[in-house]
Amino acid sequence: MNISDQSGELKMNKVVYHYNRFAELLKVDDGGKIIAEYKYDEGANLLESETAEKSIKYFYDKDNQVIREEGNKKIKIYS
């Protein structure tokens, strides 16, 4: 395992985890192929996660609690 604090990367074998300055995971790179990507809002809420298999969007209430997930023709609602 190799950690590079300045670049925001965590390397494990050929897999590289890329983080932003807020320690939020942005993408996972497996030997040059991006296998996952993540997007966040300014409140650090995960807005979107995307892999080759699925893409999910997340929706939050005013208290930053997940209330809904949409992806791959499925909708999940939390109450």
PDB file of N, CA and C in Angstrom:
ATOM      1  N   MET A   1       0.848  -1.176   0.000  1.00  0.00           N
ATOM      2  CA  MET A   1       0.000   0.000   0.000  1.00  0.00           C
ATOM      3  C   MET A   1       0.890   1.234   0.000  1.00  0.00           C
ATOM      4  N   ASN A   2       0.488   2.218  -0.781  1.00  0.00           N
ATOM      5  CA  ASN A   2       1.246   3.457  -0.878  1.00  0.00           C
ATOM      6  C   ASN A   2       0.262   4.621  -0.790  1.00  0.00           C
ATOM      7  N   ILE A   3       0.506   5.540   0.121  1.00  0.00           N
ATOM      8  CA  ILE A   3      -0.376   6.689   0.278  1.00  0.00           C
ATOM      9  C   ILE A   3       0.378   7.953  -0.089  1.00  0.00           C
ATOM     10  N   SER A   4      -0.241   8.766  -0.924  1.00  0.00           N
ATOM     11  CA  SER A   4       0.351  10.038  -1.305  1.00  0.00           C
ATOM     12  C   SER A   4      -0.596  11.148  -0.862  1.00  0.00           C
ATOM     13  N   ASP A   5      -0.282  11.784   0.263  1.00  0.00           N
ATOM     14  CA  ASP A   5      -1.148  12.820   0.812  1.00  0.00           C
ATOM     15  C   ASP A   5      -1.263  14.043  -0.084  1.00  0.00           C
ATOM     16  N   GLN A   6      -0.177  14.437  -0.712  1.00  0.00           N
ATOM     17  CA  GLN A   6      -0.185  15.661  -1.512  1.00  0.00           C
ATOM     18  C   GLN A   6      -1.030  15.525  -2.767  1.00  0.00           C
ATOM     19  N   SER A   7      -1.044  14.368  -3.375  1.00  0.00           N
ATOM     20  CA  SER A   7      -1.812  14.208  -4.606  1.00  0.00           C
ATOM     21  C   SER A   7      -3.242  13.752  -4.352  1.00  0.00           C
ATOM     22  N   GLY A   8      -3.581  13.357  -3.117  1.00  0.00           N
ATOM     23  CA  GLY A   8      -4.918  12.887  -2.824  1.00  0.00           C
ATOM     24  C   GLY A   8      -5.178  11.502  -3.370  1.00  0.00           C
ATOM     25  N   GLU A   9      -4.153  10.665  -3.389  1.00  0.00           N
ATOM     26  CA  GLU A   9      -4.276   9.320  -3.937  1.00  0.00           C
ATOM     27  C   GLU A   9      -3.897   8.281  -2.898  1.00  0.00           C
ATOM     28  N   LEU A  10      -4.586   7.167  -2.949  1.00  0.00           N
ATOM     29  CA  LEU A  10      -4.244   5.984  -2.174  1.00  0.00           C
ATOM     30  C   LEU A  10      -4.044   4.869  -3.183  1.00  0.00           C
ATOM     31  N   LYS A  11      -2.856   4.285  -3.199  1.00  0.00           N
ATOM     32  CA  LYS A  11      -2.534   3.242  -4.169  1.00  0.00           C
ATOM     33  C   LYS A  11      -2.441   1.899  -3.467  1.00  0.00           C
ATOM     34  N   MET A  12      -3.150   0.926  -4.003  1.00  0.00           N
ATOM     35  CA  MET A  12      -3.096  -0.441  -3.499  1.00  0.00           C
ATOM     36  C   MET A  12      -2.908  -1.344  -4.712  1.00  0.00           C
ATOM     37  N   ASN A  13      -1.685  -1.879  -4.862  1.00  0.00           N
ATOM     38  CA  ASN A  13      -1.319  -2.648  -6.055  1.00  0.00           C
ATOM     39  C   ASN A  13      -1.530  -1.767  -7.277  1.00  0.00           C
ATOM     40  N   LYS A  14      -2.363  -2.168  -8.215  1.00  0.00           N
ATOM     41  CA  LYS A  14      -2.582  -1.345  -9.408  1.00  0.00           C
ATOM     42  C   LYS A  14      -3.834  -0.478  -9.310  1.00  0.00           C
ATOM     43  N   VAL A  15      -4.553  -0.568  -8.185  1.00  0.00           N
ATOM     44  CA  VAL A  15      -5.765   0.228  -7.985  1.00  0.00           C
ATOM     45  C   VAL A  15      -5.397   1.534  -7.289  1.00  0.00           C
ATOM     46  N   VAL A  16      -5.886   2.649  -7.848  1.00  0.00           N
ATOM     47  CA  VAL A  16      -5.615   3.970  -7.277  1.00  0.00           C
ATOM     48  C   VAL A  16      -6.953   4.615  -6.914  1.00  0.00           C
ATOM     49  N   TYR A  17      -7.049   5.066  -5.662  1.00  0.00           N
ATOM     50  CA  TYR A  17      -8.233   5.761  -5.166  1.00  0.00           C
ATOM     51  C   TYR A  17      -7.903   7.253  -5.139  1.00  0.00           C
ATOM     52  N   HIS A  18      -8.699   8.061  -5.823  1.00  0.00           N
ATOM     53  CA  HIS A  18      -8.462   9.503  -5.924  1.00  0.00           C
ATOM     54  C   HIS A  18      -9.444  10.247  -5.008  1.00  0.00           C
ATOM     55  N   TYR A  19      -8.899  11.130  -4.179  1.00  0.00           N
ATOM     56  CA  TYR A  19      -9.688  11.910  -3.231  1.00  0.00           C
ATOM     57  C   TYR A  19      -9.500  13.398  -3.488  1.00  0.00           C
ATOM     58  N   ASN A  20     -10.504  14.188  -3.102  1.00  0.00           N
ATOM     59  CA  ASN A  20     -10.341  15.644  -3.168  1.00  0.00           C
ATOM     60  C   ASN A  20      -9.798  16.144  -1.829  1.00  0.00           C
ATOM     61  N   ARG A  21      -9.665  17.439  -1.689  1.00  0.00           N
ATOM     62  CA  ARG A  21      -9.067  18.010  -0.471  1.00  0.00           C
ATOM     63  C   ARG A  21      -9.957  17.850   0.757  1.00  0.00           C
ATOM     64  N   PHE A  22     -11.212  17.409   0.547  1.00  0.00           N
ATOM     65  CA  PHE A  22     -12.132  17.177   1.661  1.00  0.00           C
ATOM     66  C   PHE A  22     -12.207  15.691   2.029  1.00  0.00           C
ATOM     67  N   ALA A  23     -11.293  14.897   1.463  1.00  0.00           N
ATOM     68  CA  ALA A  23     -11.220  13.441   1.704  1.00  0.00           C
ATOM     69  C   ALA A  23     -12.435  12.700   1.153  1.00  0.00           C
ATOM     70  N   GLU A  24     -13.066  13.267   0.132  1.00  0.00           N
ATOM     71  CA  GLU A  24     -14.178  12.602  -0.535  1.00  0.00           C
ATOM     72  C   GLU A  24     -13.625  11.778  -1.695  1.00  0.00           C
ATOM     73  N   LEU A  25     -14.024  10.537  -1.787  1.00  0.00           N
ATOM     74  CA  LEU A  25     -13.581   9.676  -2.878  1.00  0.00           C
ATOM     75  C   LEU A  25     -14.183  10.173  -4.188  1.00  0.00           C
ATOM     76  N   LEU A  26     -13.330  10.459  -5.174  1.00  0.00           N
ATOM     77  CA  LEU A  26     -13.783  10.967  -6.464  1.00  0.00           C
ATOM     78  C   LEU A  26     -13.835   9.891  -7.535  1.00  0.00           C
ATOM     79  N   LYS A  27     -12.814   9.039  -7.570  1.00  0.00           N
ATOM     80  CA  LYS A  27     -12.804   7.975  -8.568  1.00  0.00           C
ATOM     81  C   LYS A  27     -11.867   6.858  -8.143  1.00  0.00           C
ATOM     82  N   VAL A  28     -12.114   5.699  -8.747  1.00  0.00           N
ATOM     83  CA  VAL A  28     -11.280   4.523  -8.523  1.00  0.00           C
ATOM     84  C   VAL A  28     -10.747   4.103  -9.880  1.00  0.00           C
ATOM     85  N   ASP A  29      -9.427   4.003  -9.973  1.00  0.00           N
ATOM     86  CA  ASP A  29      -8.726   3.687 -11.212  1.00  0.00           C
ATOM     87  C   ASP A  29      -8.050   2.325 -11.052  1.00  0.00           C
ATOM     88  N   ASP A  30      -8.384   1.394 -11.909  1.00  0.00           N
ATOM     89  CA  ASP A  30      -7.800   0.051 -11.841  1.00  0.00           C
ATOM     90  C   ASP A  30      -6.907  -0.161 -13.053  1.00  0.00           C
ATOM     91  N   GLY A  31      -5.627   0.108 -12.888  1.00  0.00           N
ATOM     92  CA  GLY A  31      -4.675  -0.082 -13.978  1.00  0.00           C
ATOM     93  C   GLY A  31      -4.938   0.807 -15.177  1.00  0.00           C
ATOM     94  N   GLY A  32      -5.397   2.026 -14.952  1.00  0.00           N
ATOM     95  CA  GLY A  32      -5.656   2.966 -16.037  1.00  0.00           C
ATOM     96  C   GLY A  32      -7.106   2.993 -16.495  1.00  0.00           C
ATOM     97  N   LYS A  33      -7.927   2.096 -15.977  1.00  0.00           N
ATOM     98  CA  LYS A  33      -9.352   2.066 -16.318  1.00  0.00           C
ATOM     99  C   LYS A  33     -10.153   2.573 -15.124  1.00  0.00           C
ATOM    100  N   ILE A  34     -10.952   3.618 -15.335  1.00  0.00           N
ATOM    101  CA  ILE A  34     -11.771   4.165 -14.253  1.00  0.00           C
ATOM    102  C   ILE A  34     -12.946   3.223 -14.035  1.00  0.00           C
ATOM    103  N   ILE A  35     -13.043   2.669 -12.823  1.00  0.00           N
ATOM    104  CA  ILE A  35     -14.107   1.711 -12.541  1.00  0.00           C
ATOM    105  C   ILE A  35     -15.239   2.295 -11.696  1.00  0.00           C
ATOM    106  N   ALA A  36     -15.017   3.475 -11.118  1.00  0.00           N
ATOM    107  CA  ALA A  36     -16.067   4.139 -10.350  1.00  0.00           C
ATOM    108  C   ALA A  36     -15.767   5.624 -10.259  1.00  0.00           C
ATOM    109  N   GLU A  37     -16.841   6.437 -10.272  1.00  0.00           N
ATOM    110  CA  GLU A  37     -16.715   7.887 -10.103  1.00  0.00           C
ATOM    111  C   GLU A  37     -17.817   8.367  -9.175  1.00  0.00           C
ATOM    112  N   TYR A  38     -17.515   9.417  -8.406  1.00  0.00           N
ATOM    113  CA  TYR A  38     -18.448   9.935  -7.414  1.00  0.00           C
ATOM    114  C   TYR A  38     -18.489  11.459  -7.484  1.00  0.00           C
ATOM    115  N   LYS A  39     -19.700  12.016  -7.272  1.00  0.00           N
ATOM    116  CA  LYS A  39     -19.868  13.475  -7.256  1.00  0.00           C
ATOM    117  C   LYS A  39     -20.587  13.861  -5.971  1.00  0.00           C
ATOM    118  N   TYR A  40     -20.194  15.023  -5.418  1.00  0.00           N
ATOM    119  CA  TYR A  40     -20.726  15.502  -4.140  1.00  0.00           C
ATOM    120  C   TYR A  40     -21.214  16.939  -4.290  1.00  0.00           C
ATOM    121  N   ASP A  41     -22.115  17.337  -3.385  1.00  0.00           N
ATOM    122  CA  ASP A  41     -22.508  18.739  -3.354  1.00  0.00           C
ATOM    123  C   ASP A  41     -21.615  19.479  -2.361  1.00  0.00           C
ATOM    124  N   GLU A  42     -21.851  20.776  -2.196  1.00  0.00           N
ATOM    125  CA  GLU A  42     -20.993  21.579  -1.326  1.00  0.00           C
ATOM    126  C   GLU A  42     -21.154  21.207   0.150  1.00  0.00           C
ATOM    127  N   GLY A  43     -22.195  20.447   0.478  1.00  0.00           N
ATOM    128  CA  GLY A  43     -22.391  19.990   1.851  1.00  0.00           C
ATOM    129  C   GLY A  43     -21.832  18.601   2.102  1.00  0.00           C
ATOM    130  N   ALA A  44     -21.053  18.088   1.149  1.00  0.00           N
ATOM    131  CA  ALA A  44     -20.412  16.770   1.232  1.00  0.00           C
ATOM    132  C   ALA A  44     -21.392  15.615   1.077  1.00  0.00           C
ATOM    133  N   ASN A  45     -22.588  15.894   0.566  1.00  0.00           N
ATOM    134  CA  ASN A  45     -23.541  14.829   0.286  1.00  0.00           C
ATOM    135  C   ASN A  45     -23.200  14.176  -1.045  1.00  0.00           C
ATOM    136  N   LEU A  46     -23.215  12.866  -1.079  1.00  0.00           N
ATOM    137  CA  LEU A  46     -22.984  12.138  -2.321  1.00  0.00           C
ATOM    138  C   LEU A  46     -24.172  12.375  -3.245  1.00  0.00           C
ATOM    139  N   LEU A  47     -23.920  12.926  -4.421  1.00  0.00           N
ATOM    140  CA  LEU A  47     -24.982  13.203  -5.382  1.00  0.00           C
ATOM    141  C   LEU A  47     -25.131  12.103  -6.422  1.00  0.00           C
ATOM    142  N   GLU A  48     -24.003  11.528  -6.812  1.00  0.00           N
ATOM    143  CA  GLU A  48     -24.029  10.550  -7.891  1.00  0.00           C
ATOM    144  C   GLU A  48     -22.874   9.565  -7.736  1.00  0.00           C
ATOM    145  N   SER A  49     -23.176   8.302  -7.976  1.00  0.00           N
ATOM    146  CA  SER A  49     -22.135   7.281  -8.047  1.00  0.00           C
ATOM    147  C   SER A  49     -22.317   6.538  -9.357  1.00  0.00           C
ATOM    148  N   GLU A  50     -21.198   6.283 -10.031  1.00  0.00           N
ATOM    149  CA  GLU A  50     -21.280   5.659 -11.341  1.00  0.00           C
ATOM    150  C   GLU A  50     -20.213   4.585 -11.496  1.00  0.00           C
ATOM    151  N   THR A  51     -20.653   3.403 -11.909  1.00  0.00           N
ATOM    152  CA  THR A  51     -19.772   2.307 -12.258  1.00  0.00           C
ATOM    153  C   THR A  51     -20.206   1.789 -13.619  1.00  0.00           C
ATOM    154  N   ALA A  52     -19.506   0.805 -14.139  1.00  0.00           N
ATOM    155  CA  ALA A  52     -19.902   0.228 -15.427  1.00  0.00           C
ATOM    156  C   ALA A  52     -21.264  -0.442 -15.320  1.00  0.00           C
ATOM    157  N   GLU A  53     -21.596  -0.946 -14.142  1.00  0.00           N
ATOM    158  CA  GLU A  53     -22.851  -1.662 -13.952  1.00  0.00           C
ATOM    159  C   GLU A  53     -24.049  -0.775 -13.651  1.00  0.00           C
ATOM    160  N   LYS A  54     -23.791   0.353 -12.951  1.00  0.00           N
ATOM    161  CA  LYS A  54     -24.932   1.177 -12.563  1.00  0.00           C
ATOM    162  C   LYS A  54     -24.537   2.615 -12.284  1.00  0.00           C
ATOM    163  N   SER A  55     -25.534   3.463 -12.392  1.00  0.00           N
ATOM    164  CA  SER A  55     -25.398   4.870 -12.066  1.00  0.00           C
ATOM    165  C   SER A  55     -26.539   5.215 -11.122  1.00  0.00           C
ATOM    166  N   ILE A  56     -26.219   5.809  -9.984  1.00  0.00           N
ATOM    167  CA  ILE A  56     -27.233   6.138  -8.991  1.00  0.00           C
ATOM    168  C   ILE A  56     -27.134   7.611  -8.638  1.00  0.00           C
ATOM    169  N   LYS A  57     -28.296   8.279  -8.583  1.00  0.00           N
ATOM    170  CA  LYS A  57     -28.380   9.662  -8.125  1.00  0.00           C
ATOM    171  C   LYS A  57     -29.066   9.666  -6.767  1.00  0.00           C
ATOM    172  N   TYR A  58     -28.570  10.529  -5.867  1.00  0.00           N
ATOM    173  CA  TYR A  58     -29.069  10.596  -4.500  1.00  0.00           C
ATOM    174  C   TYR A  58     -29.704  11.960  -4.263  1.00  0.00           C
ATOM    175  N   PHE A  59     -30.820  11.958  -3.516  1.00  0.00           N
ATOM    176  CA  PHE A  59     -31.549  13.184  -3.209  1.00  0.00           C
ATOM    177  C   PHE A  59     -31.705  13.291  -1.698  1.00  0.00           C
ATOM    178  N   TYR A  60     -31.627  14.535  -1.185  1.00  0.00           N
ATOM    179  CA  TYR A  60     -31.586  14.775   0.254  1.00  0.00           C
ATOM    180  C   TYR A  60     -32.676  15.748   0.684  1.00  0.00           C
ATOM    181  N   ASP A  61     -33.072  15.647   1.949  1.00  0.00           N
ATOM    182  CA  ASP A  61     -34.001  16.615   2.509  1.00  0.00           C
ATOM    183  C   ASP A  61     -33.218  17.782   3.111  1.00  0.00           C
ATOM    184  N   LYS A  62     -33.913  18.702   3.749  1.00  0.00           N
ATOM    185  CA  LYS A  62     -33.259  19.899   4.306  1.00  0.00           C
ATOM    186  C   LYS A  62     -32.297  19.580   5.444  1.00  0.00           C
ATOM    187  N   ASP A  63     -32.411  18.373   6.018  1.00  0.00           N
ATOM    188  CA  ASP A  63     -31.518  17.947   7.099  1.00  0.00           C
ATOM    189  C   ASP A  63     -30.378  17.069   6.588  1.00  0.00           C
ATOM    190  N   ASN A  64     -30.184  17.054   5.271  1.00  0.00           N
ATOM    191  CA  ASN A  64     -29.125  16.272   4.615  1.00  0.00           C
ATOM    192  C   ASN A  64     -29.257  14.765   4.816  1.00  0.00           C
ATOM    193  N   GLN A  65     -30.505  14.297   4.936  1.00  0.00           N
ATOM    194  CA  GLN A  65     -30.769  12.862   5.025  1.00  0.00           C
ATOM    195  C   GLN A  65     -31.197  12.368   3.637  1.00  0.00           C
ATOM    196  N   VAL A  66     -30.690  11.219   3.235  1.00  0.00           N
ATOM    197  CA  VAL A  66     -31.075  10.662   1.937  1.00  0.00           C
ATOM    198  C   VAL A  66     -32.561  10.334   1.972  1.00  0.00           C
ATOM    199  N   ILE A  67     -33.297  10.841   0.991  1.00  0.00           N
ATOM    200  CA  ILE A  67     -34.728  10.557   0.917  1.00  0.00           C
ATOM    201  C   ILE A  67     -35.092   9.762  -0.334  1.00  0.00           C
ATOM    202  N   ARG A  68     -34.164   9.722  -1.306  1.00  0.00           N
ATOM    203  CA  ARG A  68     -34.491   9.063  -2.573  1.00  0.00           C
ATOM    204  C   ARG A  68     -33.214   8.683  -3.312  1.00  0.00           C
ATOM    205  N   GLU A  69     -33.253   7.531  -3.970  1.00  0.00           N
ATOM    206  CA  GLU A  69     -32.190   7.086  -4.868  1.00  0.00           C
ATOM    207  C   GLU A  69     -32.833   6.729  -6.201  1.00  0.00           C
ATOM    208  N   GLU A  70     -32.196   7.137  -7.282  1.00  0.00           N
ATOM    209  CA  GLU A  70     -32.673   6.797  -8.617  1.00  0.00           C
ATOM    210  C   GLU A  70     -31.520   6.219  -9.413  1.00  0.00           C
ATOM    211  N   GLY A  71     -31.772   5.085 -10.052  1.00  0.00           N
ATOM    212  CA  GLY A  71     -30.738   4.497 -10.888  1.00  0.00           C
ATOM    213  C   GLY A  71     -31.157   3.185 -11.493  1.00  0.00           C
ATOM    214  N   ASN A  72     -30.675   2.949 -12.710  1.00  0.00           N
ATOM    215  CA  ASN A  72     -30.948   1.708 -13.418  1.00  0.00           C
ATOM    216  C   ASN A  72     -32.419   1.346 -13.425  1.00  0.00           C
ATOM    217  N   LYS A  73     -33.244   2.331 -13.739  1.00  0.00           N
ATOM    218  CA  LYS A  73     -34.695   2.159 -13.856  1.00  0.00           C
ATOM    219  C   LYS A  73     -35.354   1.761 -12.545  1.00  0.00           C
ATOM    220  N   LYS A  74     -34.684   2.060 -11.424  1.00  0.00           N
ATOM    221  CA  LYS A  74     -35.237   1.768 -10.102  1.00  0.00           C
ATOM    222  C   LYS A  74     -35.243   3.049  -9.279  1.00  0.00           C
ATOM    223  N   ILE A  75     -36.254   3.175  -8.460  1.00  0.00           N
ATOM    224  CA  ILE A  75     -36.352   4.307  -7.527  1.00  0.00           C
ATOM    225  C   ILE A  75     -36.554   3.738  -6.133  1.00  0.00           C
ATOM    226  N   LYS A  76     -35.738   4.220  -5.208  1.00  0.00           N
ATOM    227  CA  LYS A  76     -35.839   3.800  -3.815  1.00  0.00           C
ATOM    228  C   LYS A  76     -36.160   5.049  -3.006  1.00  0.00           C
ATOM    229  N   ILE A  77     -37.244   5.001  -2.248  1.00  0.00           N
ATOM    230  CA  ILE A  77     -37.658   6.137  -1.432  1.00  0.00           C
ATOM    231  C   ILE A  77     -37.539   5.754   0.039  1.00  0.00           C
ATOM    232  N   TYR A  78     -36.927   6.651   0.821  1.00  0.00           N
ATOM    233  CA  TYR A  78     -36.750   6.443   2.251  1.00  0.00           C
ATOM    234  C   TYR A  78     -37.701   7.350   3.009  1.00  0.00           C
ATOM    235  N   SER A  79     -38.287   6.820   4.057  1.00  0.00           N
ATOM    236  CA  SER A  79     -39.211   7.660   4.836  1.00  0.00           C
ATOM    237  C   SER A  79     -38.747   7.810   6.262  1.00  0.00           C
TER     238      SER A  79
END
